[in-house]
Tab-separated table of C-alpha atoms in Angstrom:
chain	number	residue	atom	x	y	z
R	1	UNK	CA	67.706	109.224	103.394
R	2	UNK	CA	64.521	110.579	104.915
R	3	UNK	CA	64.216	112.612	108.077
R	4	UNK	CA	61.223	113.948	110.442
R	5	UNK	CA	60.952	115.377	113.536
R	6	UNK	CA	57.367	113.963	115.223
R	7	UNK	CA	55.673	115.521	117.832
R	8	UNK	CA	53.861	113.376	120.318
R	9	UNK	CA	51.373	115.557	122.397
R	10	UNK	CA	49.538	112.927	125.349
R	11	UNK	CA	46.151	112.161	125.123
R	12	UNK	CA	45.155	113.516	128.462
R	13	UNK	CA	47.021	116.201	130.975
R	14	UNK	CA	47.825	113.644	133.815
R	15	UNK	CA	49.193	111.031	131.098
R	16	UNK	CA	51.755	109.634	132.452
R	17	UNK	CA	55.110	110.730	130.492
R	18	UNK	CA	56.535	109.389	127.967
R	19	UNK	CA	59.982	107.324	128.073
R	20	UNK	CA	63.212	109.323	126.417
R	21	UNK	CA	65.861	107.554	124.889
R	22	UNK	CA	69.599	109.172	125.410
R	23	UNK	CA	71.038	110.440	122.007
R	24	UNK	CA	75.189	109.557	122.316
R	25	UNK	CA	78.005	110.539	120.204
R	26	UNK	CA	78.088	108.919	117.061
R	27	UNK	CA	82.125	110.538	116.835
R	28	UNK	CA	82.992	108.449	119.379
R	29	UNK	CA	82.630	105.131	117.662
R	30	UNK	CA	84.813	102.730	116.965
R	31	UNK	CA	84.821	99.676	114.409
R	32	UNK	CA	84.404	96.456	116.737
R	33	UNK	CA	81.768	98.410	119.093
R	34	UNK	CA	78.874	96.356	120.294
R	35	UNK	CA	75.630	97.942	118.989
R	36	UNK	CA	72.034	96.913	118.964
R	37	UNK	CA	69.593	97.527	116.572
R	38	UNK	CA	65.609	97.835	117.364
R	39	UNK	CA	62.334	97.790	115.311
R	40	UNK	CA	59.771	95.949	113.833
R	41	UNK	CA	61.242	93.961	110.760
R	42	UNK	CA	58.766	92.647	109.059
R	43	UNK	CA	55.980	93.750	111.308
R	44	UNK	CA	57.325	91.888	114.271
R	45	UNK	CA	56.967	94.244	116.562
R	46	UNK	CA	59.851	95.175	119.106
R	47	UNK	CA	62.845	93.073	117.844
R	48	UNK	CA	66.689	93.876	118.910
R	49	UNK	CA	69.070	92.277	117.246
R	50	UNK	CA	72.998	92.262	118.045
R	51	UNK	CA	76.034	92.914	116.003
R	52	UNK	CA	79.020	95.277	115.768
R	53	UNK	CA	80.050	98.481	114.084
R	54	UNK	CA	81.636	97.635	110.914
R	55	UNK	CA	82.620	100.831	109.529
R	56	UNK	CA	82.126	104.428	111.396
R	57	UNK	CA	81.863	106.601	108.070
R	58	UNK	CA	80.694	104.477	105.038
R	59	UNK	CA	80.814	107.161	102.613
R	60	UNK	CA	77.330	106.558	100.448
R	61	UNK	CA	78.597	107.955	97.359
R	62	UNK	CA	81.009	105.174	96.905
R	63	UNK	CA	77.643	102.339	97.673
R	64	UNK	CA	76.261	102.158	94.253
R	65	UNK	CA	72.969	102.168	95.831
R	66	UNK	CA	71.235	103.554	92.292
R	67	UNK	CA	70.295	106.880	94.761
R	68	UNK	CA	71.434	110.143	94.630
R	69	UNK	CA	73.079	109.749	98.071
R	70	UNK	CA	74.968	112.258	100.339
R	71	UNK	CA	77.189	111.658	103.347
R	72	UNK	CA	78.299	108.976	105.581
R	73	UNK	CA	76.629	106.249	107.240
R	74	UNK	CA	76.895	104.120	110.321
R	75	UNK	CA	77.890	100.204	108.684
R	76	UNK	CA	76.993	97.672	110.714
R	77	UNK	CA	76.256	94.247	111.052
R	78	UNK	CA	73.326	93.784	113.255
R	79	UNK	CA	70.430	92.106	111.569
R	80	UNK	CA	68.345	95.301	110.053
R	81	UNK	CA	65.328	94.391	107.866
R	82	UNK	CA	62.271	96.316	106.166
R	83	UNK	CA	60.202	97.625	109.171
R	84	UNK	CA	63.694	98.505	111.161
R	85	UNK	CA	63.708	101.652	109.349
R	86	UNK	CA	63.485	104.815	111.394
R	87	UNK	CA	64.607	102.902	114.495
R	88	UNK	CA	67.362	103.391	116.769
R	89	UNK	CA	70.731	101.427	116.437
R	90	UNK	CA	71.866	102.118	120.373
R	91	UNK	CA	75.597	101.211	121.616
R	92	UNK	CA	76.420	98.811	124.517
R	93	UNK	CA	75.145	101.524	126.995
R	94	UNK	CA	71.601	101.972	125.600
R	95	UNK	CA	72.455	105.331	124.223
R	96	UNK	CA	70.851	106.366	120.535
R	97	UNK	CA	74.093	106.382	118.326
R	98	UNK	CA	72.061	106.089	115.125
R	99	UNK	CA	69.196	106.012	113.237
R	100	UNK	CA	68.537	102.416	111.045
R	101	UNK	CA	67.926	103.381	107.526
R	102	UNK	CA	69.099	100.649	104.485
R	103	UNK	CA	70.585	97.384	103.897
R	104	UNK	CA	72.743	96.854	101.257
R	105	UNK	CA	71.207	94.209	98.628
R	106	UNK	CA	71.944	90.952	97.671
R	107	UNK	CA	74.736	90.947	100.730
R	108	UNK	CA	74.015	89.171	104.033
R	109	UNK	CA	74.954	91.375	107.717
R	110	UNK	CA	74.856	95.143	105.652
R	111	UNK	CA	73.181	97.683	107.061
R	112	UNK	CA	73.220	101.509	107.695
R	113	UNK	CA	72.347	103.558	110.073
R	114	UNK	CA	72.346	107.855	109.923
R	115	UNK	CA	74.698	109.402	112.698
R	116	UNK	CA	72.872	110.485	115.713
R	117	UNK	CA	75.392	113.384	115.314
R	118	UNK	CA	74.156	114.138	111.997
R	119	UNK	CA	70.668	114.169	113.408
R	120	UNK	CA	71.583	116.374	115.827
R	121	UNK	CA	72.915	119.228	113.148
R	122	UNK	CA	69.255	118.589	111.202
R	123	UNK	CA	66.947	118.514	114.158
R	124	UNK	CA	66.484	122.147	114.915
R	125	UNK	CA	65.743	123.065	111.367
R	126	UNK	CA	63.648	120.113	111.031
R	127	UNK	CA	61.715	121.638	113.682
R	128	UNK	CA	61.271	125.181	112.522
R	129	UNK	CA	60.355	123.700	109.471
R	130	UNK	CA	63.147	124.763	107.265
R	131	UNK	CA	64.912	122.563	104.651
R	132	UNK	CA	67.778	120.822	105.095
R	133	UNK	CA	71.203	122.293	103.022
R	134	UNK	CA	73.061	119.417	101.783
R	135	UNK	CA	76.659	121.140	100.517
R	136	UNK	CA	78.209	120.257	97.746
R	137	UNK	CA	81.403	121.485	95.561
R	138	UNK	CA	80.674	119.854	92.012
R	139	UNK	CA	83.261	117.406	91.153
R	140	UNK	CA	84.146	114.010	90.991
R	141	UNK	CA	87.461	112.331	92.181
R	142	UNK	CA	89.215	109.481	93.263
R	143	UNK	CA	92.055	109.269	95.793
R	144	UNK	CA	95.557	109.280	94.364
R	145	UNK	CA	98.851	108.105	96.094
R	146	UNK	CA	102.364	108.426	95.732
R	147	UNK	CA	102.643	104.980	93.944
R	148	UNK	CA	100.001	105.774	91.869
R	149	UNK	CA	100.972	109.009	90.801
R	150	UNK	CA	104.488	107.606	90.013
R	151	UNK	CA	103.348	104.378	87.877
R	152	UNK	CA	100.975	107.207	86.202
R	153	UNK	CA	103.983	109.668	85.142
R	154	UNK	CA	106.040	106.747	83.980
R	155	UNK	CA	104.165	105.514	81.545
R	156	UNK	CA	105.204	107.043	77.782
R	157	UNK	CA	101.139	107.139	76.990
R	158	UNK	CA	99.586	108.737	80.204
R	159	UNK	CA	97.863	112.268	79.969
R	160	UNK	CA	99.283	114.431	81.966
R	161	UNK	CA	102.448	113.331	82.438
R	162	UNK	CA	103.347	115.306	85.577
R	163	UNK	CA	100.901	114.514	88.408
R	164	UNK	CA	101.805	115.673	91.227
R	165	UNK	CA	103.322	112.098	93.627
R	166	UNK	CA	101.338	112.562	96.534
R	167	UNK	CA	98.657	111.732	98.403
R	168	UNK	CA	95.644	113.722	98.065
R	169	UNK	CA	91.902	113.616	96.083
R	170	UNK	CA	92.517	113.792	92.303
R	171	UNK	CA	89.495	115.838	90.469
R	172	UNK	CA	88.515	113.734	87.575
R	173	UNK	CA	85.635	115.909	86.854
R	174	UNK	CA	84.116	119.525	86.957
R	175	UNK	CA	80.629	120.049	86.579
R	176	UNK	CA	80.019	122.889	84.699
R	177	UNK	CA	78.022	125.794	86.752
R	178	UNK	CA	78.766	124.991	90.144
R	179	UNK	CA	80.832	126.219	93.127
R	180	UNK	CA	83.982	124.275	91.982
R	181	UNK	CA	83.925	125.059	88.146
R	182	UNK	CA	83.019	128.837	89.400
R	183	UNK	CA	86.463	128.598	91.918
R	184	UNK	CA	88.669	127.355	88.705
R	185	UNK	CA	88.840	123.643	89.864
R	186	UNK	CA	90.380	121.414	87.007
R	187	UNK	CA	90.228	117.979	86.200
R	188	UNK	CA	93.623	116.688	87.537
R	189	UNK	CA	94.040	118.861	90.478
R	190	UNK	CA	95.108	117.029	93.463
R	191	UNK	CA	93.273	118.767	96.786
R	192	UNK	CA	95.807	118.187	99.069
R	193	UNK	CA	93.754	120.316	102.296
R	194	UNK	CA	90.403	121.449	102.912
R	195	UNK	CA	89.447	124.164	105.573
R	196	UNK	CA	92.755	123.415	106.758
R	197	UNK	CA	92.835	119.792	107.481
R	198	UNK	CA	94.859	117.335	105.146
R	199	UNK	CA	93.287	115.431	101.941
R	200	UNK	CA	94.967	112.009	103.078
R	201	UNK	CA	92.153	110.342	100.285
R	202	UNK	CA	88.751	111.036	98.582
R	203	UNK	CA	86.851	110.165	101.584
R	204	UNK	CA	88.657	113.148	103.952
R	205	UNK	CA	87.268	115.355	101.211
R	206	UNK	CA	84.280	113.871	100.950
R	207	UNK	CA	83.479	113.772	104.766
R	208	UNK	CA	84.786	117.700	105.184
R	209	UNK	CA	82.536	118.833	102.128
R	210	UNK	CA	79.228	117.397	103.653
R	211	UNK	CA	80.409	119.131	106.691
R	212	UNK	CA	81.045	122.448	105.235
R	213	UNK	CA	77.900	125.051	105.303
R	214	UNK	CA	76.058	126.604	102.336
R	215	UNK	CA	77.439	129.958	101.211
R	216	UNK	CA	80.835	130.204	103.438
R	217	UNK	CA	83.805	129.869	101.923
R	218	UNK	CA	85.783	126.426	101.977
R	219	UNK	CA	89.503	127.090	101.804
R	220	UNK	CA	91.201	124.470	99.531
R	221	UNK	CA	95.370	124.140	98.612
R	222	UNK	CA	95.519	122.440	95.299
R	223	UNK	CA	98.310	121.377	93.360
R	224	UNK	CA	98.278	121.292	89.669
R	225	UNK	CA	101.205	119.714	87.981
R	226	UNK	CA	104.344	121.304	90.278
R	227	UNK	CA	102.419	124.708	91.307
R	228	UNK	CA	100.552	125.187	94.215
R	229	UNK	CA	96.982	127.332	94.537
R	230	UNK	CA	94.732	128.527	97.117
R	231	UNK	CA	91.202	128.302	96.255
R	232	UNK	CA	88.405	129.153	97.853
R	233	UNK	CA	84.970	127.849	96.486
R	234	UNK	CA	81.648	128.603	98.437
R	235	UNK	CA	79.534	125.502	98.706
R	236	UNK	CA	75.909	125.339	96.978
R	237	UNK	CA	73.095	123.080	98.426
R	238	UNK	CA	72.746	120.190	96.220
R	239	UNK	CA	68.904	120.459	96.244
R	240	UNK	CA	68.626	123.670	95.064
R	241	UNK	CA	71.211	123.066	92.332
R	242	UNK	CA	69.196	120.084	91.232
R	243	UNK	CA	65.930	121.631	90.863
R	244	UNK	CA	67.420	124.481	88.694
R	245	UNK	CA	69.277	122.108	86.817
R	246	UNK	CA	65.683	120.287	86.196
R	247	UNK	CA	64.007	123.631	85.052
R	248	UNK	CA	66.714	124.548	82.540
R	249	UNK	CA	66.920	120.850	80.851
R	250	UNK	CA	62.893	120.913	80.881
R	251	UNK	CA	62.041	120.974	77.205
R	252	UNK	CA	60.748	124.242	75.683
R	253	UNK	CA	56.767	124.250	74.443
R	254	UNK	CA	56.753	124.351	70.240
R	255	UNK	CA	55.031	127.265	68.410
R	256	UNK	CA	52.657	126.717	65.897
């Protein structure tokens, strides 16, 4: 998703100020909260429209929106249509709580809105015109639990044979060249905490990654098979990794 900060500068000295709308807590929200949504869908300008929070952290890698998405998202169910876009999604109170950014397609009462919170964290980099560090580790999992670890070992044909029967996110793959293949992350190691919170599923490690900051260390205790490891893997910003992944697949100019 797309974010700006705009500055609005009145047309005369004596203008008469402008209105400000309250930014909330986006933490504070619960599924079943009343929330409004505002905008112009479809060029009809200043439409609300009235629904609920459906989810508080919809975690956009899981979407299959065809984008290379970061994060969590606001679901809700409050009408949101092109031209809502950029608008705020406001609780019962009139407070900002969000900002209105995608539907999902070819569903019906879908939409997303950014976290005012995670605004909040962008806003003063936005303004001194800095980019915006997206963190990332490198890997792919899934979440793994007890029952699935156990129906896993029991069967004569499954590789490995000794995950560990737990809860926790499972790594099912390791890019090569980033923070987690430069920590020693494996493919089958269950992350069981991350900066000292428990791995309960893929989306606690999801949601503490994207919170984590570029370049400090996040502090991981992994088991692989029956042993236990500490690992600490520094964060990269996605971005950057990207681009220098682009210049090193960029095909090389022939000789003659």
């Amino acid at each position: 998703f797309d974010l700006a900060v705009v500055r609005i500068t009145p047309a005369r000295e004596k203008s008469p100020s402008f209105p400000i709308a309250n930014l909330g807590n986006s933490d504070n929200l619960q599924a079943g909260d009343w929330v409004i949504a505002v905008g112009n869908p479809f060029g009809l300008e200043n439409t609300v429209t009235l629904g609920i929070v459906s989810n508080t952290a919809r975690p956009m890698s899981r979407m299959s929106t065809g984008l290379a998405m970061k994060g969590t998202m606001i679901q809700t169910d409050a009408a949101i249509n092109p031209g809502n876009s950029g608008g705020p999604l406001c609780n019962e109170w009139g407070d900002v709580i969000g900002i209105n950014t995608m539907i999902r397609r070819r569903a019906n009462s879908i939409g997303f809105a950014v976290p005012i919170n995670r605004v909040k964290e962008c806003m003063s980099d936005l303004i001194e015109g800095k980019q915006v560090a997206h963190s990332f580790l490198g890997i792919t999992h899934r979440t793994l639990t007890p029952d699935q670890a156990k129906t896993h070992n029991a069967d004569p044909n499954s590789y490995p044979d000794n995950l560990p029967e737990v809860s926790g996110a499972m790594v099912v793959h390791v890019m090569p060249s980033t923070p987690a293949a430069r920590a020693g992350l494996k493919r089958f190691d269950v992350i069981r905490e991350a900066s000292g919170k428990k791995i309960n599923n893929g989306d606690d490690l999801t949601a503490i990654v994207d919170s984590s900051k570029v370049g400090e260390p996040l502090n991981l205790v992994v088991l692989r098979g029956d042993r236990v490891f500490k690992i600490a893997a520094m964060p990269a910003d996605l971005a950057t990794f990207l681009e220098s992944q682009n210049r090193v697949n960029q095909p090389t100019p022939g000789r003659a």
